[in-house]
Amino acid sequence: MSGTSLRPMAGSVAVLVALATLPWWAGDQYQIHLAALIAAWWILVAGLNLVVGFGGQLSIGHVGLLAIGAYAFAILAGRHDWSPWIALAASGGLGGVCGLLLGLPSLRLPGFYFAMATMAFALIVAELVLALGDLTGGGVGLSVPGFPEPFESPAGHYLLMLGIATIITWCAWNVARFPWGRALVAIRDNPVAAESVGVPVFRMKLAVFVASGVTAGLAGALFASLQSYITPDTFVFELGLFFFVCIIIGGRGSIAGPLAGTAILTALPELVAPLAKLGTLFYGLLLLAVVLLVPEGIGRLFQVILERLRPRETASPVLEPDAARLAAAIRRQERP
Amino acid sequence: MTALVADGVTKRFGGLTALAAVSLDVQPGEVHGLIGPNGSGKTTLLNMLCGYYPVDEGAVRIGEEDLSRASVQRRAAVGIARTFQKPRLLPTQTVLENAMLGGWRDTRTGFLAAALSMPRVRAEQRELRDRAQAVLEGLGLGYALKRRAQLLDHAESRFLEIGRALVLRPRFVLLDEPAGGLTGAEIERLGIVIRTLRDCGIGVLLVEHHTEFVFGICDRVTTLNLGRMIRHGTPHEVRHDPEVIRVYLGS
């Protein structure tokens, strides 16, 4: 492994160690709860980021998938006494199935109409939760069980969510760095070029959308058990916009950016009391500032700083093709 | 030898006939020029060979395989690669990553295998990177591998697009005005690249306005005017055809 990839790796490990030991150095229970909340949102955003940040498909309705995961978990683990682990897996699976059912008709729509379809989906889910009172408890809501020992305590629950969030982050990072990530960026930036090299545009959009449904379902289940009680008011439409804004502020085509965006947007209003009073206005102002000042997001800002620190390329830029080498390169990749 | 063939293809846009029963074949290891005035249907024909436009009449084939109804992706899979009049690159990705995109169809791994970073995925990635790097170095872009595509100048963008097409392991490469916007020296280097493709047995279709370049490099030339083929032959024959001179070359 080269030195350039070692440093970010060491950084990630350091951050992970710091996060894993949080219960032992956190000031109070509330900070642990906040960290668990960030983990829940990030599990959803990590999947959504592949759809929005990499694939360029503007979904604003993932709160609907989150609600489905949360209610599935509450009903299966709470009312039907399923093992929380099986209920968690079922919530993720159901999120994926709903993602498939939503994505199949809507992912062929051009950007704006696709966003509208996802919004409509979120609104329909919200209405259904109210209408199906026998199943969901209607406006009264449902109590949600926690996970068995050793994940019962707030610290244990947090560590569980941190573990799942870490795995999801690793998976998202893998998707991003392998050919899949490049093909998704191609679908976002230049679908015509993507087609010309054989990228199956619709199939890929659908695959990542289903994956984002799975992570939204998992996030919903973990979030619900963290809250221990859910009502329809928990899953307001603004929450779907919040996830979207985390990605835009973090920056498209990056993993670290949206992760930072999720953490900042979740924690800031909670930690800085005056900001909490501003409520949604704070998100609005922050979004405005980012879009106007760093339209590529804070993730890109980090990259620009890193690029500045790196030495300039000194090689002389003369475009001089070498026929012999080119022929060798072409012949080498010929199929037998 | 299997050729890429357009067999009497017709394309209508509403009431306008953009192409009327045009036939053309590109043999492996030949450079075939396609010239004609603006609006004569050159790019339309190229788009039909690649599958962006369905054919209204006629057929597109490679050898015996009928591709008339095949998708753009399917045609990429059987080895038809192309470049665009205005280079279509991924601006935020590096030069190497842009070229690697060309090898997409060799990616055999699914979403889950990629997400779990299976050894097979990593091996594929390595192999693809080496292959793309070798092609870029052959094209003379070795110094810019890690540069973002948005920082390239025009000639570099054009060469990178050719590189992406080559990483696809094409049997045929369709170039849409590759000399557009290049300086004289750059066009000479483009000529080196195109001749190399030919020598490697790749069939090249060259849509181009720069007629000196076309006549200098092509084995055969087809001339279109108003959607019809008016002359087809060696550069010498086409260049001295009175009809071609009248509608396109001028005297």
XYZ file of C-alpha atoms in Angstrom:
587
model
C 0.000 0.000 0.000
C 1.366 3.416 -0.912
C 2.017 6.203 1.573
C -0.740 8.369 0.166
C -3.483 5.887 1.015
C -2.020 5.054 4.424
C -2.576 8.473 5.916
C -6.351 8.730 5.366
C -6.598 5.142 6.576
C -4.777 5.981 9.802
C -7.061 8.981 10.169
C -10.168 6.823 9.757
C -8.897 4.343 12.349
C -8.172 7.166 14.808
C -11.657 8.620 14.337
C -13.187 5.181 14.752
C -11.273 4.526 17.982
C -12.365 7.909 19.317
C -15.982 7.154 18.450
C -15.889 3.641 19.881
C -14.604 4.903 23.226
C -17.125 7.757 23.345
C -19.208 6.204 26.175
C -16.114 6.402 28.406
C -15.230 10.011 27.738
C -18.560 11.606 26.866
C -19.741 14.335 29.231
C -23.248 12.990 29.701
C -25.845 10.529 28.438
C -27.275 13.139 26.122
C -24.087 13.307 24.076
C -24.186 9.544 23.631
C -27.797 9.773 22.512
C -26.841 12.480 20.041
C -24.006 10.367 18.665
C -26.393 7.432 18.266
C -28.817 9.709 16.416
C -26.052 10.813 14.058
C -25.210 7.150 13.459
C -28.854 6.387 12.599
C -29.114 9.296 10.157
C -25.768 8.449 8.623
C -26.799 4.840 7.978
C -29.625 6.222 5.843
C -27.572 9.018 4.278
C -24.707 6.636 3.377
C -27.082 4.693 1.138
C -28.920 7.767 -0.116
C -25.557 9.333 -0.943
C -24.951 6.660 -3.579
C -28.269 7.601 -5.187
C -28.000 11.400 -4.863
C -24.309 12.208 -4.519
C -22.941 9.627 -6.945
C -25.842 8.662 -9.207
C -27.297 12.188 -9.340
C -30.892 11.031 -8.753
C -32.603 13.607 -6.571
C -34.634 11.650 -4.051
C -36.230 13.791 -1.343
C -38.616 11.101 -0.104
C -36.388 8.702 1.821
C -38.178 9.647 5.020
C -40.963 7.388 3.708
C -38.589 4.419 3.593
C -37.267 5.365 7.024
C -40.820 5.324 8.430
C -41.501 1.938 6.843
C -38.393 0.481 8.496
C -39.260 2.047 11.844
C -42.864 0.820 11.875
C -41.885 -2.619 10.590
C -39.460 -2.977 13.471
C -41.929 -1.633 16.050
C -44.684 -3.975 14.864
C -42.550 -7.102 14.415
C -40.338 -6.796 17.486
C -42.850 -4.996 19.689
C -46.233 -6.451 18.965
C -45.284 -9.827 17.504
C -42.324 -10.432 19.807
C -39.912 -11.271 17.015
C -36.264 -11.324 17.950
C -35.012 -7.732 17.467
C -32.229 -9.047 15.257
C -34.610 -10.754 12.876
C -36.917 -7.731 12.981
C -33.948 -5.501 12.150
C -33.068 -7.634 9.135
C -36.725 -7.707 8.088
C -36.906 -3.899 8.309
C -33.904 -3.594 6.023
C -35.390 -6.151 3.630
C -38.748 -4.410 3.568
C -36.991 -1.084 2.943
C -35.255 -2.687 -0.035
C -38.495 -4.130 -1.422
C -40.242 -0.766 -1.082
C -37.247 0.891 -2.736
C -37.632 -1.538 -5.635
C -41.365 -0.871 -5.946
C -40.800 2.891 -5.839
C -37.752 2.848 -8.109
C -39.166 0.614 -10.854
C -41.711 3.136 -12.152
C -39.997 6.374 -11.094
C -36.292 5.995 -11.939
C -36.959 6.382 -15.657
C -38.382 9.851 -15.036
C -36.160 12.878 -15.653
C -34.687 14.548 -12.541
C -37.398 16.930 -11.446
C -40.233 14.427 -11.945
C -38.299 11.731 -10.132
C -37.922 14.083 -7.137
C -41.679 14.718 -7.234
C -42.394 10.976 -7.324
C -40.258 10.380 -4.232
C -41.953 13.285 -2.475
C -45.366 11.848 -3.304
C -44.210 8.489 -1.942
C -43.189 10.061 1.376
C -46.548 11.857 1.668
C -48.451 8.647 0.889
C -46.529 6.720 3.547
C -47.297 9.464 6.078
C -51.008 9.256 5.256
C -51.032 5.458 5.374
C -49.414 5.446 8.812
C -52.321 7.555 10.063
C -54.997 5.658 8.155
C -53.886 2.152 9.159
C -54.410 2.824 12.856
C -54.940 -0.838 13.770
C -51.484 -1.664 12.511
C -49.520 1.472 13.355
C -51.307 2.873 16.366
C -52.440 5.841 14.258
C -51.794 9.234 15.795
C -51.088 7.707 19.213
C -48.044 5.842 17.966
C -46.239 2.689 19.050
C -43.719 1.864 21.714
C -40.582 0.185 20.393
C -38.453 -2.411 22.169
C -34.687 -2.145 22.476
C -32.038 -4.731 21.739
C -31.045 -7.480 24.196
C -27.922 -7.306 26.377
C -25.217 -6.136 25.920
C -26.915 -3.590 23.671
C -29.663 -2.646 26.085
C -28.008 0.333 27.759
C -27.724 3.659 25.904
C -23.988 3.085 25.530
C -24.543 -0.450 24.205
C -27.184 0.738 21.776
C -24.854 3.442 20.564
C -22.014 0.973 20.018
C -24.328 -1.316 18.067
C -25.322 1.560 15.798
C -21.723 2.661 15.442
C -20.778 -0.858 14.373
C -23.527 -1.032 11.758
C -22.744 2.497 10.542
C -19.075 1.540 10.163
C -19.915 -1.511 8.066
C -22.309 0.504 5.890
C -19.698 3.227 5.438
C -17.139 0.634 4.374
C -19.598 -0.849 1.864
C -20.466 2.578 0.442
C -16.787 3.419 0.147
C -16.160 0.161 -1.697
C -18.978 0.831 -4.141
C -17.616 4.318 -4.721
C -14.020 3.326 -5.450
C -14.689 0.359 -7.727
C -16.092 0.475 -11.280
C -19.606 0.804 -9.877
C -18.818 4.195 -8.386
C -17.323 5.449 -11.638
C -20.330 4.235 -13.599
C -22.666 6.016 -11.167
C -20.746 9.266 -11.542
C -20.950 8.777 -15.305
C -24.729 8.394 -15.040
C -24.813 11.631 -13.058
C -22.427 13.709 -15.166
C -22.859 12.299 -18.635
C -25.435 9.576 -19.220
C -24.787 9.576 -22.970
C -21.116 8.760 -22.413
C -22.111 6.148 -19.817
C -24.323 4.396 -22.365
C -21.623 4.564 -25.016
C -19.317 2.363 -22.943
C -22.150 -0.034 -22.121
C -23.262 1.082 -18.654
C -26.813 -0.224 -18.102
C -28.113 3.102 -16.788
C -31.533 2.102 -15.491
C -30.405 -1.166 -13.935
C -27.628 0.564 -11.996
C -29.889 3.344 -10.786
C -32.341 0.718 -9.581
C -29.648 -1.331 -7.808
C -28.342 1.580 -5.747
C -31.867 2.792 -5.083
C -32.767 -0.623 -3.652
C -29.564 -0.539 -1.585
C -30.541 2.890 -0.271
C -33.937 1.434 0.634
C -32.200 -1.264 2.684
C -30.100 1.257 4.593
C -33.153 3.486 5.118
C -35.061 0.488 6.534
C -32.160 -0.402 8.844
C -31.843 3.228 9.928
C -35.573 3.360 10.633
C -35.450 0.273 12.851
C -32.401 1.471 14.784
C -33.789 4.976 15.127
C -37.144 3.684 16.368
C -35.563 1.512 19.039
C -33.345 4.440 20.026
C -36.400 6.671 20.501
C -38.357 3.807 22.150
C -41.592 5.455 20.999
C -42.637 6.556 17.505
C -45.588 8.585 16.223
C -46.398 9.876 12.733
C -45.005 13.255 13.821
C -41.565 11.660 14.082
C -41.447 11.231 10.308
C -42.327 14.649 8.976
C -41.549 15.423 5.354
C -38.882 17.972 6.385
C -36.801 15.045 7.619
C -36.547 13.801 4.027
C -35.295 17.223 2.965
C -32.845 17.156 5.865
C -31.188 13.979 4.534
C -30.999 15.519 1.088
C -29.467 18.709 2.459
C -26.829 16.716 4.401
C -25.575 15.375 1.061
C -25.692 18.681 -0.803
C -23.850 20.484 1.983
C -21.358 17.639 2.268
C -20.709 17.606 -1.448
C -21.602 15.283 -4.315
C -19.406 12.339 -5.167
C -17.793 12.139 -1.736
C -18.325 9.949 1.330
C -16.511 12.009 3.959
C -18.349 15.206 2.972
C -21.893 13.958 3.520
C -20.733 12.166 6.694
C -19.450 15.474 8.044
C -22.613 17.178 6.794
C -24.836 14.702 8.646
C -22.854 15.043 11.877
C -22.779 18.838 11.759
C -26.413 19.299 10.802
C -27.596 16.861 13.481
C -25.353 18.093 16.286
C -25.168 21.837 15.802
C -28.786 22.758 16.595
C -28.670 20.440 19.622
C -25.363 21.682 21.028
C -25.767 25.376 20.301
C -28.987 26.434 21.963
C -29.600 29.656 19.999
C -29.468 27.652 16.766
C -32.168 25.296 18.004
C -34.521 28.270 18.306
C -33.981 29.020 14.654
C -35.011 25.454 13.805
C -35.529 24.884 10.109
C -34.372 28.433 9.415
C -30.880 27.337 10.440
C -30.855 24.565 7.846
C -32.167 26.985 5.274
C -29.488 29.564 5.967
C -26.721 26.969 6.017
C -27.916 25.482 2.732
C -28.049 28.939 1.172
C -24.546 29.728 2.382
C -23.105 26.469 1.066
C -24.849 26.622 -2.297
C -23.726 30.234 -2.841
C -20.206 30.033 -1.403
C -19.047 26.406 -1.915
C -21.527 24.926 -4.389
C -19.488 21.715 -4.534
C -19.954 21.157 -0.795
C -17.631 21.075 2.179
C -16.162 17.737 1.057
C -14.762 19.464 -2.031
C -13.423 22.243 0.180
C -11.249 19.704 2.026
C -10.052 18.293 -1.287
C -9.070 21.727 -2.598
C -7.074 22.381 0.552
C -5.336 19.001 0.244
C -4.552 19.667 -3.419
C -3.015 23.012 -2.477
C -0.757 21.301 0.029
C 0.450 18.745 -2.473
C 3.427 19.679 -4.684
C 2.581 20.905 -8.157
C 2.996 18.569 -11.086
C 6.201 19.430 -12.860
C 6.130 17.035 -15.816
C 6.196 18.817 -19.143
C 2.732 18.609 -20.679
C 3.549 17.580 -24.211
C 0.929 15.392 -25.804
C 3.159 13.063 -27.778
C 1.619 9.722 -28.701
C 3.980 6.785 -28.972
C 2.760 4.509 -31.750
C 4.746 1.472 -30.607
C 3.567 1.707 -26.999
C 0.011 2.389 -28.051
C -0.002 -0.631 -30.354
C 1.439 -2.765 -27.558
C -1.250 -1.515 -25.156
C -4.024 -2.264 -27.652
C -2.698 -5.715 -28.582
C -2.183 -6.577 -24.939
C -5.842 -6.115 -24.124
C -7.147 -7.995 -27.146
C -9.365 -10.893 -26.338
C -7.896 -14.303 -27.115
C -13.115 -10.761 -41.691
C -16.288 -9.308 -40.212
C -17.163 -5.764 -41.149
C -19.444 -3.217 -39.539
C -22.168 -2.656 -42.106
C -24.922 -0.122 -42.575
C -27.220 -1.691 -45.140
C -29.589 0.773 -46.802
C -30.406 2.613 -43.587
C -33.073 5.290 -43.628
C -33.841 7.772 -40.879
C -36.707 10.226 -40.804
C -37.286 12.975 -38.269
C -40.944 13.843 -38.716
C -41.319 14.734 -42.372
C -37.599 15.249 -42.905
C -35.570 12.370 -44.311
C -32.169 12.722 -42.656
C -30.762 9.611 -44.298
C -32.143 7.862 -47.379
C -31.062 4.255 -47.901
C -27.378 4.838 -47.173
C -25.033 1.865 -47.243
C -21.524 1.780 -45.920
C -19.136 -0.790 -44.529
C -16.135 -0.429 -42.256
C -13.634 -3.270 -42.548
C -11.349 -4.272 -39.698
C -8.005 -2.551 -40.115
C -9.238 0.195 -42.411
C -9.830 3.888 -41.934
C -13.090 4.827 -43.586
C -13.791 8.536 -44.030
C -17.262 10.017 -43.995
C -17.488 13.528 -45.368
C -20.142 15.920 -46.585
C -21.576 19.382 -45.968
C -23.234 20.298 -42.677
C -26.581 18.590 -42.325
C -25.728 15.856 -44.813
C -26.375 13.148 -42.230
C -22.856 12.125 -41.149
C -23.459 12.280 -37.415
C -26.938 10.801 -37.865
C -25.368 7.787 -39.551
C -22.805 7.487 -36.770
C -25.552 7.641 -34.160
C -27.425 4.891 -35.959
C -24.357 2.662 -36.041
C -24.001 3.183 -32.270
C -27.681 2.672 -31.564
C -28.651 6.151 -30.344
C -31.237 6.359 -33.137
C -33.261 3.335 -34.207
C -33.198 2.594 -37.930
C -36.458 3.248 -39.779
C -35.490 1.027 -42.711
C -32.454 -1.060 -43.497
C -30.130 -2.809 -41.091
C -26.934 -2.435 -39.072
C -24.792 -5.567 -38.840
C -21.443 -6.874 -37.753
C -20.832 -9.869 -39.965
C -23.980 -11.950 -39.714
C -25.123 -10.446 -36.416
C -28.066 -8.083 -36.899
C -27.749 -5.139 -34.521
C -30.583 -3.008 -35.919
C -32.637 -3.368 -32.740
C -29.728 -3.671 -30.311
C -29.317 -1.123 -27.527
C -26.374 1.258 -27.288
C -24.995 -0.884 -24.470
C -25.272 -4.083 -26.489
C -23.356 -2.502 -29.337
C -20.650 -1.406 -26.929
C -20.508 -5.000 -25.720
C -19.900 -6.360 -29.220
C -17.081 -3.870 -29.682
C -18.399 -0.600 -31.155
C -16.806 2.379 -29.421
C -17.155 6.038 -30.245
C -16.096 9.564 -29.444
C -18.255 12.676 -29.525
C -18.075 15.936 -31.433
C -17.756 17.744 -28.129
C -15.799 15.477 -25.760
C -18.026 13.931 -23.119
C -15.852 13.309 -20.098
C -16.484 13.121 -16.370
C -15.140 16.510 -15.262
C -14.608 15.675 -11.590
C -12.853 12.367 -12.206
C -9.197 11.878 -13.005
C -7.877 11.123 -16.461
C -7.130 7.548 -15.429
C -10.637 7.053 -14.006
C -12.177 8.450 -17.175
C -10.246 5.955 -19.263
C -11.121 3.124 -16.881
C -14.806 3.856 -17.429
C -14.261 2.541 -20.955
C -13.629 -0.921 -19.517
C -17.004 -1.092 -17.829
C -18.244 -4.028 -19.868
C -15.390 -6.171 -18.573
C -16.708 -5.636 -15.048
C -18.271 -8.921 -14.100
C -18.932 -8.175 -10.446
C -22.305 -7.210 -9.066
C -23.238 -4.566 -6.574
C -22.872 -6.779 -3.502
C -19.471 -8.116 -4.534
C -18.295 -4.528 -4.997
C -19.785 -3.378 -1.677
C -17.988 -6.205 0.134
C -14.722 -5.606 -1.752
C -14.355 -9.245 -2.756
C -10.846 -10.213 -3.951
C -12.232 -10.665 -7.465
C -13.360 -7.031 -7.541
C -9.972 -5.794 -6.482
C -8.238 -7.978 -9.078
C -10.565 -6.631 -11.762
C -9.875 -3.067 -10.679
C -6.120 -3.621 -10.780
C -6.226 -5.225 -14.190
C -8.398 -2.418 -15.543
C -6.149 0.261 -14.096
C -3.021 -1.258 -15.661
C -4.738 -1.592 -19.005
C -6.062 1.982 -18.986
C -2.720 3.349 -17.887
C -0.896 1.555 -20.700
C -3.331 2.970 -23.270
C -3.013 6.506 -21.882
C 0.762 6.305 -21.878
C 0.652 5.161 -25.492
C -1.508 8.160 -26.331
C 0.990 10.480 -24.652
C -1.236 11.291 -21.692
C 0.986 9.512 -19.175
C 1.874 12.799 -17.478
C -1.765 13.613 -16.664
C -3.068 10.358 -15.174
C -4.088 11.916 -11.872
C -5.319 15.213 -13.264
C -9.024 15.964 -13.119
C -10.559 15.874 -16.582
C -11.938 19.402 -16.193
C -8.362 20.724 -16.137
C -7.437 19.247 -19.534
C -7.003 21.350 -22.618
C -8.976 20.618 -25.743
C -6.503 18.262 -27.429
C -5.973 16.319 -24.211
C -9.739 15.903 -23.849
C -10.013 14.557 -27.384
C -7.174 12.106 -26.842
C -8.621 11.002 -23.516
C -11.937 10.248 -25.219
C -10.092 8.098 -27.732
C -8.350 6.426 -24.787
C -11.673 5.666 -23.123
C -12.928 4.187 -26.404
C -9.807 2.007 -26.658
C -10.089 0.644 -23.112
C -13.446 -0.733 -24.258
C -11.380 -3.173 -26.394
C -13.216 -2.139 -29.534
C -13.364 -3.840 -32.885
C -14.612 -0.589 -34.413
C -14.025 2.992 -33.322
C -16.271 5.744 -34.648
C -14.678 9.174 -34.383
C -16.960 12.203 -34.673
C -14.854 15.119 -35.916
C -11.786 14.259 -33.848
C -9.667 16.967 -35.501
C -12.131 19.727 -34.641
C -10.366 22.516 -32.763
C -6.912 20.903 -32.951
C -3.782 22.689 -34.180
C -1.843 21.433 -37.175
C 0.736 19.677 -35.002
C -1.986 18.073 -32.891
C -3.763 16.822 -36.019
C -0.530 15.156 -37.089
C -0.363 13.351 -33.736
C -4.002 12.367 -34.111
C -2.997 10.860 -37.428
C -0.339 8.752 -35.694
C -2.987 7.467 -33.278
C -5.512 6.621 -36.001
C -2.909 4.799 -38.088
C -1.913 2.799 -35.033
C -5.524 1.729 -34.482
C -5.707 0.609 -38.084
C -2.460 -1.318 -37.824
C -3.880 -3.124 -34.802
C -6.821 -4.330 -36.879
C -9.413 -1.906 -35.559
C -11.880 -0.521 -38.085
C -12.086 3.269 -37.866
C -14.966 5.388 -39.133
C -13.767 8.954 -39.384
C -16.407 11.696 -39.624
C -14.445 14.825 -40.371
C -14.558 18.232 -42.052
C -10.813 18.592 -42.352
C -10.650 17.178 -45.883
C -6.849 17.224 -46.270
C -6.626 15.090 -43.152
C -9.333 12.710 -44.383
C -7.835 12.215 -47.828
C -4.389 11.771 -46.343
C -5.267 9.048 -43.881
C -8.315 7.150 -45.180
C -8.308 3.946 -47.182
C -11.789 4.673 -48.488
C -14.077 7.689 -48.323
C -17.868 7.989 -48.489
C -19.488 11.330 -49.284
C -22.977 12.263 -48.192
C -25.141 15.141 -49.302
C -28.663 15.843 -48.065
C -28.935 12.376 -46.586
C -27.851 10.557 -49.761
C -24.609 8.894 -50.666
C -23.122 10.709 -53.649
C -19.716 9.089 -53.999
C -17.820 6.216 -52.484
C -14.292 5.146 -53.271
C -10.587 5.712 -52.733
C -9.539 9.205 -51.609
C -8.211 9.850 -55.110
C -11.534 8.918 -56.773
C -13.639 10.918 -54.329
C -11.408 13.965 -54.429
C -11.705 14.259 -58.212
C -15.390 13.430 -58.494
C -17.164 16.413 -60.081
C -20.278 15.976 -57.953
C -18.258 15.928 -54.688
C -16.364 19.008 -55.827
C -19.614 20.764 -56.709
C -21.510 20.139 -53.428
C -18.690 20.015 -50.912
C -15.071 20.560 -51.810
C -15.472 23.536 -54.116
C -13.071 24.094 -56.982
